Amino acid sequence: MKVYQAFDRAIIQEIPTDDGKALEHKLQMAAQAFADKAGWLPTHERMAVLRKTSALLEANRDRFALIIAREGGKPLPDAIIEVTRAIDGILNAADELRNFGGKEIPMGLTAASANRWAFTTKEPIGVVAAISAFNHPLNLIVHQIAPAIAVGCPVIIKPASTTPISCIELVKLFREAGLDEQWCQTFLTDDNALAEQLATDPRIAFLSFIGSAKIGWYLKSKLPSGTRCALEHGGAAPVIIDRGVDVDRVAASVVKGGYYHAGQVCVSSQRLFVHEDILASFTEAFAAKVTALRVGDPVLKDTEVGPLILPKEADRVEAWIKEATEQGATQIGGGRLSETTLRPSILLNPGAETKVSRLEVFGPLTCVYGYSDLDAAINIANSLPFAFQASVFASDIAVALKAARHLDASAVLVNDHTAFRTDWMPFTGRRQSGYGVGGIPWTMEEMADDKMIVFNHVS
C-alpha cells in the first residue's frame, strides 16, 4: 500500500498490507480475548491506558499534525486542532467511565414482583470492527477505538487506505501505554472484499463504519443476525440566512463551514438559502472572503485551504461545476492549482437538477440560492434523501425557532455554521446519512449491553 502526500502526490511511505490469513488471526485473537472473561481489563486499567495514551499523544502533537497534513491534505493549523480534539476525546472516554453504569429497576410494584431486587450492569458488546474515513484520519479513529477500549471491547480498525499512518501511529501509542495487542489491532488493506469480510464476520458484534452511504448501507445489509452497527455518511448541509443579520459575521462563519478541509466534511455547509433582501450584500461579502482564502500546500502554516484527497476527486468537482454553469449558474472564484487542489468556488443559483444541488459535493464549493418565503426555503432544504446537520442565521427569534423546528436534521445550529461539532455531543445522520449515534459517550453506550440481575429474597 503506497501512501501519498495529498498535495503533490509524492510517496510518503509504503506499508505492508494484511491478507486473509492475517485477518483470520486478528479475528481469532480478538474473539478469544472477549471470550476469556477472567482476562477482561478492569475499569481502572482501561482508564489508565486511555489517560496515558492521551498524554503520549499530547507529547507528539506536532508530529501527528504533520502526518495529518501530509497524508490527508488538511492545512497544518486545522491538523493541530484535530490532534488537540483527539487528545481530549481519549480523555473524554476515560472520564465517561466515572458515570458509566447501570441503574436500579423498581420492584415490588405488583404482588408478583414482591421480594425482588433488580438492577442493570454494563457489559461490553463484543468484538468491534471499525472502518474509517480519510477526512479526519486521527480524530475519527479516536471516535471508533477509544469508546471500544473504554467499555472493554476488543477492536479491529481498518483506516482509509489513503490515510493509514495516523491510525498506525496512534495504535502504537496505545501499545506504549500498556494495552495488549488483542484489545486493539489494525487491519491494513485496500482490498474491498477483505474489508467486507472483516465487517461481516459472525464473530463481530458491532460494526462502526464511516464512509460513503453506498458502501455503508450495503455492509449493513450483509451483517449477520444480531450484529449491531453505526453508520456515518454524508449530506448536503443547508444553511438558511434570514434578513436582519450581520452580513459580514455570517459570511465569515459560513466560509469556515463551507471550506474547512476543502469542503471534505460530512456536514460541510453546501446549500446557502439567502433572503432576497440581503442576497446582493451577502454575496458580495461572502465572495470577498472566499476568494481571499489562501490555497496551497497544507504543511505551510498560512495555508487555509488544501487539496482534495485524490486527483479523481478534483476532476469530479470540476465536472460538477461545469455542468452547473452550462445550465445557467454563475461561478465566482475557482480554478485548478494542482493535480489535487482547486481554488474555492461559489455557484449562484445552480439548477435544482444539477449534481451540486442534489448530491454531496465534498469539495471546496458552496451554492447560493435566493429566497423570499421561509417555508419554501425549508421545503427545498428538506427535499434531498439525506439529512445531517443544518443551520439558520437569524436575528428574529421566531424565524430561528421555526427553522430549528422544521428543518429535517439531527442537529440545527442557530447562528453558527453546520460543521460545528464537539466530540462529546451526539452526532448522527438521518435517512440516508447514517444510522446509530456517534460521539464519544454515545458510542460507548452503543458498544455496551445492559444486563439485568434480579434477586428473589425474603424480607
XYZ file of C-alpha atoms in Angstrom:
459
model
C 0.000 0.000 0.000
C 1.567 3.273 -1.143
C 0.683 6.351 0.888
C 0.982 9.649 -0.968
C 1.053 13.266 0.075
C -2.345 14.615 -0.882
C -0.962 17.912 -2.197
C 1.837 16.866 -4.562
C 1.344 13.076 -4.769
C 4.862 12.378 -3.510
C 5.171 8.990 -1.829
C 5.360 9.201 1.964
C 5.626 5.532 2.797
C 4.957 2.015 1.517
C 3.086 -0.094 4.064
C 2.731 -3.888 4.023
C -0.888 -4.967 3.751
C -2.742 -7.766 5.505
C -4.140 -10.779 3.681
C -6.963 -13.166 4.518
C -4.741 -15.265 6.758
C -3.745 -12.191 8.768
C -7.392 -11.177 9.089
C -8.332 -14.589 10.456
C -5.507 -14.386 13.003
C -6.660 -10.959 14.168
C -10.276 -12.087 14.443
C -9.245 -15.137 16.462
C -7.156 -13.019 18.830
C -9.988 -10.567 19.392
C -12.635 -13.261 19.830
C -10.504 -15.175 22.311
C -9.818 -12.022 24.319
C -13.527 -11.350 24.613
C -14.408 -14.969 25.412
C -11.965 -15.028 28.341
C -13.966 -13.024 30.883
C -11.348 -13.624 33.538
C -8.926 -11.703 31.328
C -11.128 -8.653 30.821
C -9.314 -5.493 31.823
C -10.725 -3.886 34.969
C -12.113 -0.393 34.623
C -9.236 1.336 36.374
C -6.721 -0.272 33.997
C -8.708 0.847 30.937
C -8.884 4.363 32.353
C -5.134 4.352 32.976
C -4.391 3.206 29.410
C -6.622 5.917 27.957
C -5.106 8.635 30.120
C -1.539 7.592 29.332
C -2.310 7.390 25.599
C -3.767 10.882 25.716
C -0.614 12.169 27.409
C 1.590 10.441 24.836
C -0.428 11.949 22.020
C -0.094 15.378 23.578
C 3.661 14.925 23.677
C 3.567 14.060 19.959
C 1.076 16.738 18.915
C 3.242 18.394 16.260
C 4.380 15.078 14.769
C 0.815 13.844 14.362
C -0.338 17.183 12.941
C 2.305 16.972 10.234
C 1.258 13.402 9.406
C -2.358 14.549 9.022
C -1.347 17.468 6.797
C 0.826 15.305 4.579
C -1.325 12.211 4.086
C -4.758 13.849 4.348
C -4.102 17.331 2.994
C -5.642 19.183 5.929
C -3.961 22.570 6.487
C -1.499 22.399 9.354
C -3.364 24.802 11.721
C -6.501 22.666 11.335
C -4.449 19.482 11.707
C -3.126 20.774 15.037
C -6.729 21.355 16.123
C -7.603 17.798 15.077
C -4.819 16.395 17.262
C -5.967 18.576 20.156
C -9.501 17.222 19.764
C -8.167 13.657 19.675
C -6.217 14.216 22.898
C -9.375 15.449 24.593
C -11.521 12.711 23.040
C -9.400 9.961 24.570
C -9.654 11.683 27.952
C -13.404 12.028 27.421
C -13.695 8.241 27.083
C -11.759 7.749 30.320
C -13.787 10.378 32.187
C -17.084 8.928 30.994
C -16.303 5.684 32.827
C -16.843 7.519 36.122
C -20.563 7.622 35.342
C -20.877 4.609 33.055
C -23.045 2.130 34.892
C -26.450 0.578 35.310
C -29.437 1.553 37.394
C -31.917 0.053 39.806
C -35.156 -1.258 38.303
C -38.135 -0.742 40.666
C -39.623 -3.950 42.015
C -42.488 -4.579 44.412
C -44.845 -2.521 42.276
C -47.096 -5.547 41.931
C -47.683 -8.570 44.114
C -45.890 -10.733 41.549
C -42.743 -8.608 41.808
C -42.610 -8.538 45.597
C -39.412 -9.578 47.360
C -37.269 -8.854 44.302
C -34.325 -6.524 43.918
C -33.265 -5.728 40.343
C -30.520 -3.668 38.765
C -28.633 -3.430 35.498
C -24.916 -3.552 34.839
C -22.914 -2.642 31.733
C -21.055 -5.245 29.712
C -19.006 -4.848 26.522
C -20.977 -5.922 23.472
C -18.173 -7.977 21.935
C -15.613 -7.636 19.165
C -15.842 -4.323 17.289
C -14.899 -3.881 13.636
C -14.203 -0.248 12.735
C -13.826 1.008 9.178
C -12.776 4.642 8.986
C -12.590 7.547 6.546
C -9.751 9.766 5.336
C -11.005 13.247 6.176
C -10.184 13.183 9.906
C -7.560 10.432 9.889
C -6.790 10.704 13.609
C -9.923 12.004 15.311
C -12.300 9.606 13.539
C -10.076 6.718 14.649
C -10.300 8.024 18.219
C -14.097 8.136 17.954
C -14.135 4.484 16.941
C -11.482 2.839 19.108
C -11.418 4.923 22.313
C -15.050 4.033 23.188
C -14.347 0.363 22.448
C -11.283 0.326 24.690
C -13.155 2.258 27.381
C -16.027 -0.233 27.642
C -13.786 -3.279 27.199
C -14.424 -4.375 23.616
C -11.589 -5.790 21.505
C -11.439 -3.630 18.366
C -10.026 -4.193 14.895
C -9.640 -0.918 12.995
C -9.261 -0.543 9.233
C -8.174 3.007 8.378
C -8.739 4.567 4.977
C -6.124 3.289 2.527
C -5.231 6.897 1.625
C -4.528 7.921 5.247
C -3.425 4.920 7.319
C -0.345 6.400 9.003
C -2.212 8.423 11.650
C -4.052 5.271 12.747
C -0.928 3.105 12.788
C 0.939 5.630 14.901
C -1.967 6.076 17.323
C -2.277 2.332 17.905
C 1.454 2.300 18.669
C 0.781 4.831 21.424
C -1.897 2.588 22.903
C 0.662 -0.224 22.948
C 3.185 2.063 24.630
C 0.514 2.930 27.194
C 0.223 -0.742 28.135
C -2.678 -2.054 26.036
C -2.066 -5.605 24.832
C -2.368 -6.293 21.116
C -5.551 -8.358 21.230
C -7.544 -5.367 22.519
C -6.702 -3.051 19.611
C -5.421 -4.226 16.234
C -5.020 -2.505 12.878
C -6.124 -4.215 9.673
C -4.370 -2.699 6.677
C -5.815 -3.377 3.252
C -7.043 -1.669 0.122
C -8.952 -4.815 -0.843
C -12.698 -4.131 -0.550
C -13.513 -7.831 -0.395
C -11.289 -8.284 2.668
C -12.797 -5.206 4.295
C -16.259 -6.688 3.746
C -15.044 -9.970 5.212
C -13.964 -8.138 8.371
C -17.245 -6.240 8.675
C -19.497 -9.247 8.121
C -17.631 -11.928 10.070
C -20.019 -13.591 12.575
C -17.530 -13.003 15.391
C -18.077 -9.239 15.008
C -20.678 -7.927 17.450
C -20.593 -4.277 16.373
C -19.618 -2.555 13.128
C -18.592 1.103 13.193
C -18.462 2.428 9.635
C -17.580 5.959 8.499
C -17.647 6.500 4.764
C -19.889 6.513 1.716
C -23.581 5.769 2.038
C -23.448 3.255 -0.804
C -20.878 1.093 0.965
C -22.266 1.595 4.466
C -25.820 0.556 3.642
C -24.505 -2.360 1.593
C -22.450 -3.634 4.530
C -25.419 -3.259 6.879
C -27.476 -5.466 4.556
C -24.803 -8.173 4.799
C -24.405 -8.240 8.586
C -25.229 -11.497 10.361
C -28.314 -11.549 12.562
C -27.640 -9.870 15.879
C -24.690 -7.746 14.718
C -25.276 -4.104 15.583
C -23.828 -1.177 13.701
C -23.370 2.570 13.478
C -23.071 4.206 10.068
C -21.850 7.749 9.484
C -22.291 9.013 5.927
C -22.581 12.443 4.358
C -25.088 15.044 3.311
C -25.503 18.418 1.603
C -25.985 20.606 4.642
C -28.426 23.513 4.212
C -27.988 26.970 5.730
C -30.852 29.463 5.923
C -29.765 33.104 6.206
C -32.566 35.475 7.146
C -32.631 39.240 6.593
C -31.561 41.386 9.529
C -28.335 39.503 10.265
C -24.834 40.931 10.374
C -23.800 40.021 6.834
C -20.032 40.156 7.442
C -20.210 37.993 10.563
C -22.431 35.399 8.889
C -20.232 35.322 5.798
C -17.140 34.653 7.933
C -18.876 31.803 9.745
C -20.155 30.173 6.562
C -16.716 30.420 4.941
C -15.423 28.228 7.761
C -18.366 25.861 7.488
C -18.123 25.555 3.725
C -14.381 25.455 3.042
C -12.881 23.803 6.132
C -10.684 20.959 4.866
C -11.595 21.966 1.292
C -15.212 21.042 1.993
C -14.343 17.382 2.653
C -16.557 17.152 5.726
C -19.830 15.242 6.024
C -21.611 18.305 7.463
C -19.923 20.938 5.295
C -22.140 23.965 4.599
C -23.112 23.339 0.973
C -26.509 24.904 0.173
C -26.975 28.515 1.321
C -30.516 29.890 1.164
C -30.261 33.676 1.497
C -33.190 36.056 1.874
C -33.563 38.191 -1.231
C -33.424 41.403 0.809
C -29.758 40.741 1.647
C -28.788 38.448 -1.235
C -26.643 41.034 -3.021
C -24.852 42.311 0.088
C -24.271 38.824 1.459
C -22.950 37.514 -1.856
C -20.525 40.428 -2.138
C -19.190 39.943 1.409
C -19.077 36.172 1.073
C -17.310 36.237 -2.300
C -14.671 38.645 -0.991
C -13.838 36.297 1.887
C -13.894 33.108 -0.209
C -11.656 34.435 -2.966
C -9.202 35.729 -0.344
C -8.641 32.286 1.164
C -5.022 31.171 0.957
C -4.827 27.940 -1.041
C -1.826 25.665 -1.313
C 0.498 23.226 0.412
C -1.155 22.145 3.693
C 2.128 21.844 5.584
C 2.622 25.622 5.339
C 1.273 27.372 8.403
C -0.539 30.127 6.487
C -2.493 27.765 4.168
C -6.247 27.866 4.754
C -7.474 25.505 2.018
C -5.504 22.482 0.920
C -6.012 19.757 -1.680
C -8.662 17.148 -2.232
C -7.634 13.654 -1.287
C -7.202 12.293 -4.849
C -6.880 13.720 -8.363
C -10.107 11.984 -9.417
C -11.991 13.903 -6.722
C -10.738 17.222 -8.094
C -11.777 16.051 -11.574
C -15.257 15.187 -10.293
C -15.839 18.526 -8.556
C -14.674 20.410 -11.651
C -17.072 18.387 -13.796
C -19.988 19.123 -11.448
C -19.207 22.850 -11.537
C -19.037 22.758 -15.340
C -22.422 21.027 -15.511
C -23.994 23.702 -13.298
C -22.503 26.660 -15.205
C -23.541 25.191 -18.541
C -27.096 25.120 -17.181
C -27.055 28.759 -16.133
C -25.310 29.017 -12.749
C -22.837 31.849 -12.208
C -19.421 30.845 -10.843
C -17.356 33.042 -8.552
C -13.747 32.044 -7.918
C -12.467 28.616 -8.795
C -9.666 27.294 -10.940
C -7.174 24.478 -10.551
C -3.926 24.979 -8.677
C -2.517 21.448 -8.900
C -3.474 17.873 -9.688
C -5.483 17.668 -6.474
C -6.029 21.295 -5.498
C -8.955 23.504 -6.511
C -9.400 27.144 -5.627
C -12.648 27.673 -3.685
C -15.759 28.335 -5.762
C -19.234 29.751 -5.253
C -22.127 28.910 -7.565
C -25.049 31.326 -7.702
C -28.468 29.745 -8.277
C -27.464 26.388 -9.786
C -30.416 24.458 -11.193
C -32.387 22.146 -8.932
C -31.480 19.116 -11.056
C -27.728 19.729 -11.179
C -25.470 17.452 -9.182
C -24.299 20.292 -6.940
C -27.910 20.856 -5.838
C -28.781 17.182 -5.374
C -25.640 15.425 -4.138
C -22.876 15.887 -1.596
C -20.098 17.875 -3.292
C -17.337 17.040 -0.765
C -15.153 19.745 -2.220
C -14.377 23.494 -1.927
C -17.713 24.691 -3.271
C -20.855 26.290 -1.868
C -24.108 27.064 -3.668
C -26.098 30.251 -3.002
C -29.837 30.467 -3.677
C -32.129 33.410 -3.059
C -35.497 33.004 -1.316
C -38.392 35.201 -0.272
C -40.612 32.683 1.529
C -39.161 30.867 4.551
C -41.459 27.865 4.202
C -40.399 27.379 0.597
C -36.706 27.554 1.552
C -37.213 24.969 4.299
C -39.060 22.672 1.898
C -36.190 22.822 -0.597
C -33.658 22.296 2.194
C -35.555 19.168 3.251
C -36.071 17.818 -0.272
C -32.993 15.583 -0.504
C -32.913 11.937 0.631
C -30.290 12.581 3.297
C -30.154 14.822 6.343
C -27.443 15.544 8.894
C -26.746 18.957 10.405
C -28.348 22.235 9.298
C -28.034 25.913 10.207
C -30.133 29.022 10.441
C -28.805 32.562 10.879
C -31.476 34.946 12.121
C -31.913 37.927 14.417
C -35.656 37.225 14.616
C -36.189 34.527 17.245
C -39.431 33.426 15.578
C -37.578 32.678 12.341
C -34.816 30.837 14.192
C -37.260 28.684 16.152
C -39.372 27.903 13.101
C -36.343 26.810 11.104
C -34.989 24.805 14.040
C -38.299 23.004 14.344
C -38.976 22.329 10.667
C -35.531 21.638 9.199
C -35.044 17.896 8.747
C -31.764 17.448 10.590
C -30.333 15.652 13.587
C -28.932 18.997 14.785
C -29.818 22.568 13.868
C -27.154 25.171 14.608
C -28.598 28.611 15.298
C -26.292 31.470 14.255
C -23.453 29.035 13.623
C -22.237 27.031 10.630
C -23.196 23.408 10.001
C -19.712 21.972 10.539
C -19.625 22.834 14.255
C -19.120 19.790 16.453
C -17.836 18.871 19.869
C -16.693 15.318 20.428
C -18.986 14.656 23.384
C -22.219 15.687 21.669
C -24.445 13.215 19.787
C -23.586 13.149 16.098
C -25.847 11.242 13.753
C -27.229 11.305 10.250
C -30.863 10.825 9.363
C -32.364 8.966 6.421
C -29.541 8.011 4.010
C -26.985 9.987 6.026
C -26.493 7.458 8.765
C -27.650 5.008 11.377
C -26.907 4.961 15.093
C -25.297 7.700 17.136
C -21.705 8.924 17.196
C -19.898 10.998 19.806
C -17.623 9.502 22.466
C -20.165 8.898 25.290
C -22.925 7.912 22.854
C -20.731 5.388 21.077
C -19.764 3.882 24.425
C -23.462 3.278 25.087
C -23.853 1.637 21.680
C -20.845 -0.629 22.280
C -22.199 -1.859 25.619
C -25.055 -4.125 26.658
C -27.257 -3.733 29.709
C -27.503 -6.915 31.753
C -30.264 -7.103 34.338
C -29.780 -9.047 37.559
C -32.777 -9.906 39.709
C -32.557 -11.201 43.285
C -35.503 -13.051 44.775
C -35.260 -12.592 48.510
C -37.378 -12.933 51.613
C -37.560 -9.858 53.840
